[in-house]
Amino acid sequence: MTILDGKKTSSDIKGEIAIAVAELKKQGKKTPHLAAILVGSDGASMTYVGAKVKACDLVGFESTLLELPADTTEEALLLQIENLNNNPEIDGFIVQLPLPKHIDEQKVLMAVHPDKDVDGFHPTNVGKMALELPTFLPATPYGIMELLERYKVETSGKNVVVIGRSHIVGRPMSILLSQKGAVGDATVTLTHSRTKNLKAITQEADIIVAALGIAEFLTGDMVKEGVTIIDVGITRVADATKKSGFRLAGDVDFASVSPKADFITPVPGGVGPMTIAMLLKNTLLACSRK
Ligand code: NAD
């Protein structure tokens, strides 16, 4: 069994980006600049945004964090987005999800200019991805593709089962893995909460991408020997032995699944760090496109 080490791989990618940034600076070119908008003070969101800003520092990017109160109106948020769209200093920006309930998430994501949409959530970029045109790929699926490629996990002709059909993970994952290409050419089954007899489907899978957000959902009896497991889930589970009072759990029961797996991502240290590395990669692309 091989651990698909997202921590190490993302660190390699960040090293490559840092070299590219140093080269840009040497040539007197613009330093990539990522901005993030955080609305409210949700603990997990603050952690994620903090990690993204820290990663920018690490590779030599400029970063700007806009922290807005939880009662920010939709109109005020849209105004901030417009400012970032029009600010030539900012190469790309993200709006950390989830947003407070009084704000229409779709409207907000549509307001981000596609050329600065380094999360790859705008319909223009989703459409380009589906048509196999160059674009910003959504960071989490992009990170998974990169991990599979760097560990040389064969996907061509394989049965891939994606669990979860969200717009940011499951759906784009199913599109990317079914496309032609080095990491792709797979036969993909996209499953979700209405799927019947999921166990029979996962038992046939060569590769499983679990992205449903239910802690330790996928168990050893649901997979076959030699399977590749990509665990996207991050759920906070109460744990009195931890100082924080919680631990992070994936969607996969590592203890029962890993003995049957050829490749598996751990949680934490798998898909999570890859997501951040690919966000940086998209920002570098946004900057160099100018
Ligand atoms: P979501 O909540 O938007 O969607 C969950 C999906 O799971 C839905 O499509 C639903 O149909 C499906 N589902 C729910 N119950 C199911 C069941 N019993 N059987 C089969 N399918 C079922 O999820 P999301 O935003 O894609 O996030 C999924 C998980 O991944 C969460 O834990 C989230 O925190 C995590 N996540 C991690 C990263 C990362 O960087 N590692 C990035 C994004 C999301």
mmCIF file of C-alpha atoms and ligand atoms in Angstrom:
data_model
loop_
_atom_site.group_PDB
_atom_site.id
_atom_site.type_symbol
_atom_site.label_atom_id
_atom_site.label_comp_id
_atom_site.label_asym_id
_atom_site.label_seq_id
_atom_site.Cartn_x
_atom_site.Cartn_y
_atom_site.Cartn_z
ATOM 1 C CA MET A 1 0.000 0.000 0.000
ATOM 2 C CA THR A 2 1.327 3.410 -1.030
ATOM 3 C CA ILE A 3 0.244 6.594 0.745
ATOM 4 C CA LEU A 4 -0.543 9.366 -1.719
ATOM 5 C CA ASP A 5 1.261 12.001 0.288
ATOM 6 C CA GLY A 6 -0.460 15.317 -0.416
ATOM 7 C CA LYS A 7 1.637 17.147 2.099
ATOM 8 C CA LYS A 8 4.911 16.241 0.398
ATOM 9 C CA THR A 9 3.552 16.624 -3.143
ATOM 10 C CA SER A 10 2.046 20.033 -2.384
ATOM 11 C CA SER A 11 5.335 21.082 -0.865
ATOM 12 C CA ASP A 12 7.114 20.017 -4.098
ATOM 13 C CA ILE A 13 4.613 22.043 -6.151
ATOM 14 C CA LYS A 14 5.006 25.076 -3.896
ATOM 15 C CA GLY A 15 8.789 24.775 -4.364
ATOM 16 C CA GLU A 16 8.297 24.807 -8.155
ATOM 17 C CA ILE A 17 6.014 27.849 -7.898
ATOM 18 C CA ALA A 18 8.511 29.668 -5.655
ATOM 19 C CA ILE A 19 11.205 29.173 -8.304
ATOM 20 C CA ALA A 20 8.870 30.562 -10.994
ATOM 21 C CA VAL A 21 8.035 33.583 -8.806
ATOM 22 C CA ALA A 22 11.717 34.275 -8.098
ATOM 23 C CA GLU A 23 12.326 34.202 -11.851
ATOM 24 C CA LEU A 24 9.457 36.685 -12.474
ATOM 25 C CA LYS A 25 10.891 39.017 -9.857
ATOM 26 C CA LYS A 26 14.380 38.721 -11.345
ATOM 27 C CA GLN A 27 12.981 39.748 -14.727
ATOM 28 C CA GLY A 28 11.273 42.765 -13.128
ATOM 29 C CA LYS A 29 7.823 41.326 -13.838
ATOM 30 C CA LYS A 30 4.747 41.565 -11.644
ATOM 31 C CA THR A 31 4.584 39.453 -8.474
ATOM 32 C CA PRO A 32 1.434 37.274 -8.440
ATOM 33 C CA HIS A 33 -1.167 38.647 -6.040
ATOM 34 C CA LEU A 34 -4.030 36.552 -4.608
ATOM 35 C CA ALA A 35 -6.879 38.076 -2.614
ATOM 36 C CA ALA A 36 -9.391 36.242 -0.442
ATOM 37 C CA ILE A 37 -12.715 37.421 0.915
ATOM 38 C CA LEU A 38 -13.925 35.897 4.161
ATOM 39 C CA VAL A 39 -17.425 36.737 5.384
ATOM 40 C CA GLY A 40 -18.061 35.981 9.057
ATOM 41 C CA SER A 41 -15.913 34.037 11.489
ATOM 42 C CA ASP A 42 -16.656 30.330 10.907
ATOM 43 C CA GLY A 43 -13.772 28.401 12.535
ATOM 44 C CA ALA A 44 -13.056 26.023 9.626
ATOM 45 C CA SER A 45 -13.263 28.815 7.027
ATOM 46 C CA MET A 46 -10.859 30.970 9.029
ATOM 47 C CA THR A 47 -8.407 28.052 9.166
ATOM 48 C CA TYR A 48 -8.642 27.439 5.399
ATOM 49 C CA VAL A 49 -8.214 31.103 4.467
ATOM 50 C CA GLY A 50 -5.339 31.462 6.937
ATOM 51 C CA ALA A 51 -3.583 28.489 5.324
ATOM 52 C CA LYS A 52 -4.058 30.013 1.845
ATOM 53 C CA VAL A 53 -2.560 33.352 2.914
ATOM 54 C CA LYS A 54 0.354 31.563 4.603
ATOM 55 C CA ALA A 55 0.988 29.558 1.424
ATOM 56 C CA CYS A 56 1.142 32.821 -0.572
ATOM 57 C CA ASP A 57 3.892 34.116 1.726
ATOM 58 C CA LEU A 58 5.773 30.854 1.361
ATOM 59 C CA VAL A 59 5.998 31.006 -2.441
ATOM 60 C CA GLY A 60 6.643 34.755 -2.623
ATOM 61 C CA PHE A 61 3.149 35.884 -3.737
ATOM 62 C CA GLU A 62 1.497 39.053 -2.510
ATOM 63 C CA SER A 63 -1.766 38.372 -0.688
ATOM 64 C CA THR A 64 -4.700 40.417 0.569
ATOM 65 C CA LEU A 65 -7.285 39.147 3.028
ATOM 66 C CA LEU A 66 -10.595 40.995 3.222
ATOM 67 C CA GLU A 67 -12.411 40.049 6.403
ATOM 68 C CA LEU A 68 -16.045 41.145 6.401
ATOM 69 C CA PRO A 69 -18.528 40.813 9.270
ATOM 70 C CA ALA A 70 -21.150 38.028 9.159
ATOM 71 C CA ASP A 71 -23.954 40.590 8.691
ATOM 72 C CA THR A 72 -22.390 42.023 5.507
ATOM 73 C CA THR A 73 -25.150 42.581 2.938
ATOM 74 C CA GLU A 74 -25.087 40.859 -0.426
ATOM 75 C CA GLU A 75 -24.866 44.286 -2.048
ATOM 76 C CA ALA A 76 -21.793 45.249 0.003
ATOM 77 C CA LEU A 77 -20.094 41.941 -0.841
ATOM 78 C CA LEU A 78 -20.825 42.390 -4.552
ATOM 79 C CA LEU A 79 -19.263 45.850 -4.344
ATOM 80 C CA GLN A 80 -16.072 44.385 -2.846
ATOM 81 C CA ILE A 81 -15.973 41.816 -5.652
ATOM 82 C CA GLU A 82 -16.368 44.556 -8.253
ATOM 83 C CA ASN A 83 -13.449 46.434 -6.656
ATOM 84 C CA LEU A 84 -11.236 43.345 -6.888
ATOM 85 C CA ASN A 85 -12.359 42.720 -10.490
ATOM 86 C CA ASN A 86 -11.226 46.244 -11.379
ATOM 87 C CA ASN A 87 -8.016 46.307 -9.348
ATOM 88 C CA PRO A 88 -5.083 45.638 -11.724
ATOM 89 C CA GLU A 89 -2.836 44.707 -8.779
ATOM 90 C CA ILE A 90 -4.986 41.637 -8.000
ATOM 91 C CA ASP A 91 -4.380 38.696 -10.369
ATOM 92 C CA GLY A 92 -6.937 36.364 -8.853
ATOM 93 C CA PHE A 93 -9.243 36.111 -5.877
ATOM 94 C CA ILE A 94 -11.505 33.726 -4.044
ATOM 95 C CA VAL A 95 -14.628 34.086 -1.952
ATOM 96 C CA GLN A 96 -14.379 31.554 0.870
ATOM 97 C CA LEU A 97 -17.445 29.292 1.049
ATOM 98 C CA PRO A 98 -19.860 28.713 2.679
ATOM 99 C CA LEU A 99 -21.356 32.197 2.803
ATOM 100 C CA PRO A 100 -23.913 33.323 5.420
ATOM 101 C CA LYS A 101 -27.438 32.182 4.509
ATOM 102 C CA HIS A 102 -28.727 35.658 3.601
ATOM 103 C CA ILE A 103 -26.254 35.853 0.687
ATOM 104 C CA ASP A 104 -26.979 34.169 -2.662
ATOM 105 C CA GLU A 105 -23.867 32.058 -3.323
ATOM 106 C CA GLN A 106 -24.573 31.647 -7.047
ATOM 107 C CA LYS A 107 -24.952 35.389 -7.542
ATOM 108 C CA VAL A 108 -21.644 35.987 -5.771
ATOM 109 C CA LEU A 109 -19.716 33.360 -7.751
ATOM 110 C CA MET A 110 -21.151 34.761 -11.004
ATOM 111 C CA ALA A 111 -19.887 38.233 -10.050
ATOM 112 C CA VAL A 112 -16.231 37.159 -9.972
ATOM 113 C CA HIS A 113 -14.593 38.014 -13.302
ATOM 114 C CA PRO A 114 -13.745 34.714 -15.089
ATOM 115 C CA ASP A 115 -10.157 35.913 -15.690
ATOM 116 C CA LYS A 116 -9.658 36.298 -11.919
ATOM 117 C CA ASP A 117 -11.703 33.247 -10.891
ATOM 118 C CA VAL A 118 -8.783 31.155 -9.605
ATOM 119 C CA ASP A 119 -11.215 28.813 -7.818
ATOM 120 C CA GLY A 120 -12.620 27.879 -11.242
ATOM 121 C CA PHE A 121 -16.253 28.185 -10.079
ATOM 122 C CA HIS A 122 -17.570 30.705 -12.650
ATOM 123 C CA PRO A 123 -19.872 29.152 -15.316
ATOM 124 C CA THR A 124 -17.513 30.376 -18.053
ATOM 125 C CA ASN A 125 -14.636 28.426 -16.529
ATOM 126 C CA VAL A 126 -16.788 25.381 -15.722
ATOM 127 C CA GLY A 127 -17.954 25.382 -19.354
ATOM 128 C CA LYS A 128 -14.405 25.632 -20.669
ATOM 129 C CA MET A 129 -13.361 22.765 -18.388
ATOM 130 C CA ALA A 130 -16.214 20.611 -19.718
ATOM 131 C CA LEU A 131 -15.145 21.398 -23.292
ATOM 132 C CA GLU A 132 -11.500 20.577 -22.516
ATOM 133 C CA LEU A 133 -10.406 24.173 -23.219
ATOM 134 C CA PRO A 134 -7.562 25.759 -21.214
ATOM 135 C CA THR A 135 -8.962 27.354 -18.055
ATOM 136 C CA PHE A 136 -8.683 27.492 -14.270
ATOM 137 C CA LEU A 137 -9.577 24.023 -13.018
ATOM 138 C CA PRO A 138 -11.334 23.925 -9.634
ATOM 139 C CA ALA A 139 -8.551 23.498 -7.094
ATOM 140 C CA THR A 140 -9.630 20.288 -5.336
ATOM 141 C CA PRO A 141 -10.249 18.140 -8.452
ATOM 142 C CA TYR A 142 -7.142 19.702 -10.047
ATOM 143 C CA GLY A 143 -5.118 18.672 -6.984
ATOM 144 C CA ILE A 144 -6.447 15.116 -7.202
ATOM 145 C CA MET A 145 -5.512 14.915 -10.904
ATOM 146 C CA GLU A 146 -2.018 16.149 -10.046
ATOM 147 C CA LEU A 147 -1.637 13.620 -7.231
ATOM 148 C CA LEU A 148 -2.704 10.741 -9.508
ATOM 149 C CA GLU A 149 -0.297 11.941 -12.198
ATOM 150 C CA ARG A 150 2.734 12.371 -9.926
ATOM 151 C CA TYR A 151 2.214 8.931 -8.343
ATOM 152 C CA LYS A 152 1.625 7.441 -11.817
ATOM 153 C CA VAL A 153 -1.723 5.910 -10.864
ATOM 154 C CA GLU A 154 -3.146 4.369 -14.056
ATOM 155 C CA THR A 155 -6.623 5.747 -14.851
ATOM 156 C CA SER A 156 -7.073 4.746 -18.496
ATOM 157 C CA GLY A 157 -9.921 2.263 -18.862
ATOM 158 C CA LYS A 158 -10.345 2.000 -15.088
ATOM 159 C CA ASN A 159 -13.678 1.960 -13.293
ATOM 160 C CA VAL A 160 -13.823 5.138 -11.263
ATOM 161 C CA VAL A 161 -16.606 5.736 -8.749
ATOM 162 C CA VAL A 162 -17.062 9.291 -7.494
ATOM 163 C CA ILE A 163 -19.235 9.621 -4.378
ATOM 164 C CA GLY A 164 -20.834 13.072 -4.184
ATOM 165 C CA ARG A 165 -21.983 15.378 -6.994
ATOM 166 C CA SER A 166 -21.140 18.839 -5.606
ATOM 167 C CA HIS A 167 -20.232 21.566 -8.080
ATOM 168 C CA ILE A 168 -16.813 22.065 -6.484
ATOM 169 C CA VAL A 169 -15.630 18.459 -6.111
ATOM 170 C CA GLY A 170 -17.694 15.475 -7.287
ATOM 171 C CA ARG A 171 -19.116 16.797 -10.549
ATOM 172 C CA PRO A 172 -15.892 18.359 -11.922
ATOM 173 C CA MET A 173 -13.965 15.270 -10.789
ATOM 174 C CA SER A 174 -16.267 13.055 -12.852
ATOM 175 C CA ILE A 175 -15.814 15.316 -15.886
ATOM 176 C CA LEU A 176 -12.013 15.485 -15.644
ATOM 177 C CA LEU A 177 -11.455 11.764 -15.140
ATOM 178 C CA SER A 178 -13.663 10.866 -18.093
ATOM 179 C CA GLN A 179 -11.850 13.225 -20.468
ATOM 180 C CA LYS A 180 -9.168 12.123 -22.891
ATOM 181 C CA GLY A 181 -5.672 12.456 -21.532
ATOM 182 C CA ALA A 182 -2.830 11.160 -19.412
ATOM 183 C CA VAL A 183 -4.910 11.311 -16.234
ATOM 184 C CA GLY A 184 -8.323 10.511 -17.649
ATOM 185 C CA ASP A 185 -9.836 8.029 -20.106
ATOM 186 C CA ALA A 186 -11.609 6.407 -17.165
ATOM 187 C CA THR A 187 -15.113 4.940 -17.110
ATOM 188 C CA VAL A 188 -16.729 7.113 -14.477
ATOM 189 C CA THR A 189 -19.803 6.474 -12.337
ATOM 190 C CA LEU A 190 -21.042 9.538 -10.439
ATOM 191 C CA THR A 191 -22.972 8.528 -7.334
ATOM 192 C CA HIS A 192 -24.925 10.624 -4.815
ATOM 193 C CA SER A 193 -27.459 10.535 -1.988
ATOM 194 C CA ARG A 194 -30.176 8.977 -4.229
ATOM 195 C CA THR A 195 -27.915 6.226 -5.591
ATOM 196 C CA LYS A 196 -29.298 2.747 -4.905
ATOM 197 C CA ASN A 197 -27.068 -0.045 -3.647
ATOM 198 C CA LEU A 198 -23.909 2.030 -3.519
ATOM 199 C CA LYS A 199 -21.937 -0.820 -1.958
ATOM 200 C CA ALA A 200 -22.369 -3.003 -5.061
ATOM 201 C CA ILE A 201 -21.073 -0.114 -7.177
ATOM 202 C CA THR A 202 -18.051 0.735 -5.007
ATOM 203 C CA GLN A 203 -17.092 -2.952 -4.776
ATOM 204 C CA GLU A 204 -16.489 -2.895 -8.555
ATOM 205 C CA ALA A 205 -14.376 0.273 -8.479
ATOM 206 C CA ASP A 206 -10.673 0.442 -9.336
ATOM 207 C CA ILE A 207 -10.541 4.024 -8.061
ATOM 208 C CA ILE A 208 -12.919 5.669 -5.561
ATOM 209 C CA VAL A 209 -13.134 9.411 -4.941
ATOM 210 C CA ALA A 210 -15.097 9.896 -1.714
ATOM 211 C CA ALA A 211 -16.478 13.447 -1.454
ATOM 212 C CA LEU A 212 -19.699 13.309 0.509
ATOM 213 C CA GLY A 213 -18.775 14.824 3.864
ATOM 214 C CA ILE A 214 -19.822 11.922 6.119
ATOM 215 C CA ALA A 215 -17.043 10.864 8.471
ATOM 216 C CA GLU A 216 -15.643 7.357 7.843
ATOM 217 C CA PHE A 217 -18.533 6.448 5.527
ATOM 218 C CA LEU A 218 -16.579 4.164 3.167
ATOM 219 C CA THR A 219 -15.621 0.968 4.968
ATOM 220 C CA GLY A 220 -13.431 -2.017 4.080
ATOM 221 C CA ASP A 221 -16.377 -4.244 3.081
ATOM 222 C CA MET A 222 -17.335 -1.698 0.378
ATOM 223 C CA VAL A 223 -14.078 -1.938 -1.603
ATOM 224 C CA LYS A 224 -12.152 -4.563 -3.542
ATOM 225 C CA GLU A 225 -8.500 -5.545 -3.164
ATOM 226 C CA GLY A 226 -6.070 -3.276 -5.027
ATOM 227 C CA VAL A 227 -8.348 -0.244 -5.054
ATOM 228 C CA THR A 228 -7.066 3.362 -5.193
ATOM 229 C CA ILE A 229 -8.750 5.619 -2.637
ATOM 230 C CA ILE A 230 -8.991 9.400 -2.784
ATOM 231 C CA ASP A 231 -10.514 10.749 0.420
ATOM 232 C CA VAL A 232 -11.744 14.321 0.001
ATOM 233 C CA GLY A 233 -13.861 14.561 3.143
ATOM 234 C CA ILE A 234 -12.954 16.785 6.053
ATOM 235 C CA THR A 235 -15.347 16.574 8.993
ATOM 236 C CA ARG A 236 -14.728 17.820 12.514
ATOM 237 C CA VAL A 237 -15.508 14.987 14.926
ATOM 238 C CA ALA A 238 -15.724 15.671 18.674
ATOM 239 C CA ASP A 239 -12.636 14.317 20.447
ATOM 240 C CA ALA A 240 -12.108 15.137 24.113
ATOM 241 C CA THR A 241 -8.472 13.988 23.962
ATOM 242 C CA LYS A 242 -7.600 16.891 21.618
ATOM 243 C CA LYS A 243 -6.852 20.380 22.862
ATOM 244 C CA SER A 244 -9.180 21.795 20.190
ATOM 245 C CA GLY A 245 -11.949 19.389 21.254
ATOM 246 C CA PHE A 246 -12.155 17.824 17.773
ATOM 247 C CA ARG A 247 -10.226 15.767 15.250
ATOM 248 C CA LEU A 248 -10.429 15.850 11.451
ATOM 249 C CA ALA A 249 -12.001 12.779 9.864
ATOM 250 C CA GLY A 250 -12.144 11.812 6.209
ATOM 251 C CA ASP A 251 -15.012 10.105 4.378
ATOM 252 C CA VAL A 252 -13.034 6.864 4.456
ATOM 253 C CA ASP A 253 -12.550 4.500 7.371
ATOM 254 C CA PHE A 254 -8.771 4.333 6.939
ATOM 255 C CA ALA A 255 -8.311 1.417 9.350
ATOM 256 C CA SER A 256 -10.516 -1.031 7.423
ATOM 257 C CA VAL A 257 -9.964 0.298 3.872
ATOM 258 C CA SER A 258 -6.181 0.867 3.757
ATOM 259 C CA PRO A 259 -5.200 -2.850 4.090
ATOM 260 C CA LYS A 260 -7.076 -3.525 0.806
ATOM 261 C CA ALA A 261 -5.809 -0.443 -1.046
ATOM 262 C CA ASP A 262 -2.862 -0.123 -3.448
ATOM 263 C CA PHE A 263 -2.926 3.674 -3.099
ATOM 264 C CA ILE A 264 -4.711 5.825 -0.517
ATOM 265 C CA THR A 265 -4.751 9.468 0.585
ATOM 266 C CA PRO A 266 -4.632 10.147 4.320
ATOM 267 C CA VAL A 267 -6.748 12.759 6.162
ATOM 268 C CA PRO A 268 -5.229 15.127 7.028
ATOM 269 C CA GLY A 269 -2.252 15.380 4.664
ATOM 270 C CA GLY A 270 -3.863 14.129 1.448
ATOM 271 C CA VAL A 271 -6.212 16.139 -0.740
ATOM 272 C CA GLY A 272 -6.381 19.215 1.542
ATOM 273 C CA PRO A 273 -2.820 20.497 1.013
ATOM 274 C CA MET A 274 -3.088 19.748 -2.727
ATOM 275 C CA THR A 275 -6.107 22.065 -2.975
ATOM 276 C CA ILE A 276 -4.049 24.988 -1.686
ATOM 277 C CA ALA A 277 -1.095 24.226 -3.973
ATOM 278 C CA MET A 278 -3.373 24.215 -7.034
ATOM 279 C CA LEU A 279 -4.980 27.503 -6.019
ATOM 280 C CA LEU A 280 -1.468 28.981 -6.084
ATOM 281 C CA LYS A 281 -0.839 27.377 -9.470
ATOM 282 C CA ASN A 282 -4.024 28.962 -10.844
ATOM 283 C CA THR A 283 -2.956 32.353 -9.459
ATOM 284 C CA LEU A 284 0.444 32.055 -11.126
ATOM 285 C CA LEU A 285 -1.366 31.235 -14.378
ATOM 286 C CA ALA A 286 -3.687 34.251 -13.941
ATOM 287 C CA CYS A 287 -0.671 36.510 -13.452
ATOM 288 C CA SER A 288 1.311 35.125 -16.366
ATOM 289 C CA ARG A 289 -1.699 35.371 -18.720
ATOM 290 C CA LYS A 290 -1.658 39.171 -18.417
HETATM 291 P P1 NAD B 1 -21.526 18.755 -0.515
HETATM 292 O O1 NAD B 1 -22.010 18.732 0.881
HETATM 293 O O2 NAD B 1 -21.772 19.956 -1.349
HETATM 294 O O3 NAD B 1 -22.116 17.515 -1.292
HETATM 295 C C1 NAD B 1 -22.134 16.233 -0.751
HETATM 296 C C2 NAD B 1 -22.511 15.268 -1.831
HETATM 297 O O4 NAD B 1 -22.514 13.975 -1.243
HETATM 298 C C3 NAD B 1 -23.900 15.498 -2.421
HETATM 299 O O5 NAD B 1 -23.785 15.492 -3.830
HETATM 300 C C4 NAD B 1 -24.717 14.308 -1.948
HETATM 301 O O6 NAD B 1 -25.628 13.850 -2.934
HETATM 302 C C5 NAD B 1 -23.656 13.262 -1.671
HETATM 303 N N1 NAD B 1 -24.074 12.351 -0.594
HETATM 304 C C6 NAD B 1 -24.548 12.689 0.627
HETATM 305 N N2 NAD B 1 -24.853 11.579 1.332
HETATM 306 C C7 NAD B 1 -24.569 10.521 0.536
HETATM 307 C C8 NAD B 1 -24.662 9.122 0.682
HETATM 308 N N3 NAD B 1 -25.120 8.583 1.797
HETATM 309 N N4 NAD B 1 -24.272 8.349 -0.342
HETATM 310 C C9 NAD B 1 -23.796 8.890 -1.490
HETATM 311 N N5 NAD B 1 -23.681 10.217 -1.694
HETATM 312 C C10 NAD B 1 -24.065 11.022 -0.697
HETATM 313 O O7 NAD B 1 -20.006 18.336 -0.461
HETATM 314 P P2 NAD B 1 -18.623 18.977 -0.922
HETATM 315 O O8 NAD B 1 -18.647 20.448 -0.805
HETATM 316 O O9 NAD B 1 -18.226 18.355 -2.217
HETATM 317 O O10 NAD B 1 -17.691 18.392 0.230
HETATM 318 C C11 NAD B 1 -17.589 17.023 0.520
HETATM 319 C C12 NAD B 1 -16.573 16.817 1.608
HETATM 320 O O11 NAD B 1 -15.307 17.213 1.110
HETATM 321 C C13 NAD B 1 -16.782 17.664 2.860
HETATM 322 O O12 NAD B 1 -16.341 16.936 3.981
HETATM 323 C C14 NAD B 1 -15.887 18.860 2.643
HETATM 324 O O13 NAD B 1 -15.459 19.455 3.853
HETATM 325 C C15 NAD B 1 -14.740 18.219 1.921
HETATM 326 N N6 NAD B 1 -13.949 19.107 1.065
HETATM 327 C C16 NAD B 1 -12.614 18.987 1.164
HETATM 328 C C17 NAD B 1 -11.805 19.748 0.351
HETATM 329 C C18 NAD B 1 -10.327 19.591 0.455
HETATM 330 O O14 NAD B 1 -9.591 20.440 0.030
HETATM 331 N N7 NAD B 1 -9.840 18.479 1.007
HETATM 332 C C19 NAD B 1 -12.357 20.645 -0.564
HETATM 333 C C20 NAD B 1 -13.746 20.707 -0.668
HETATM 334 C C21 NAD B 1 -14.540 19.924 0.147
#
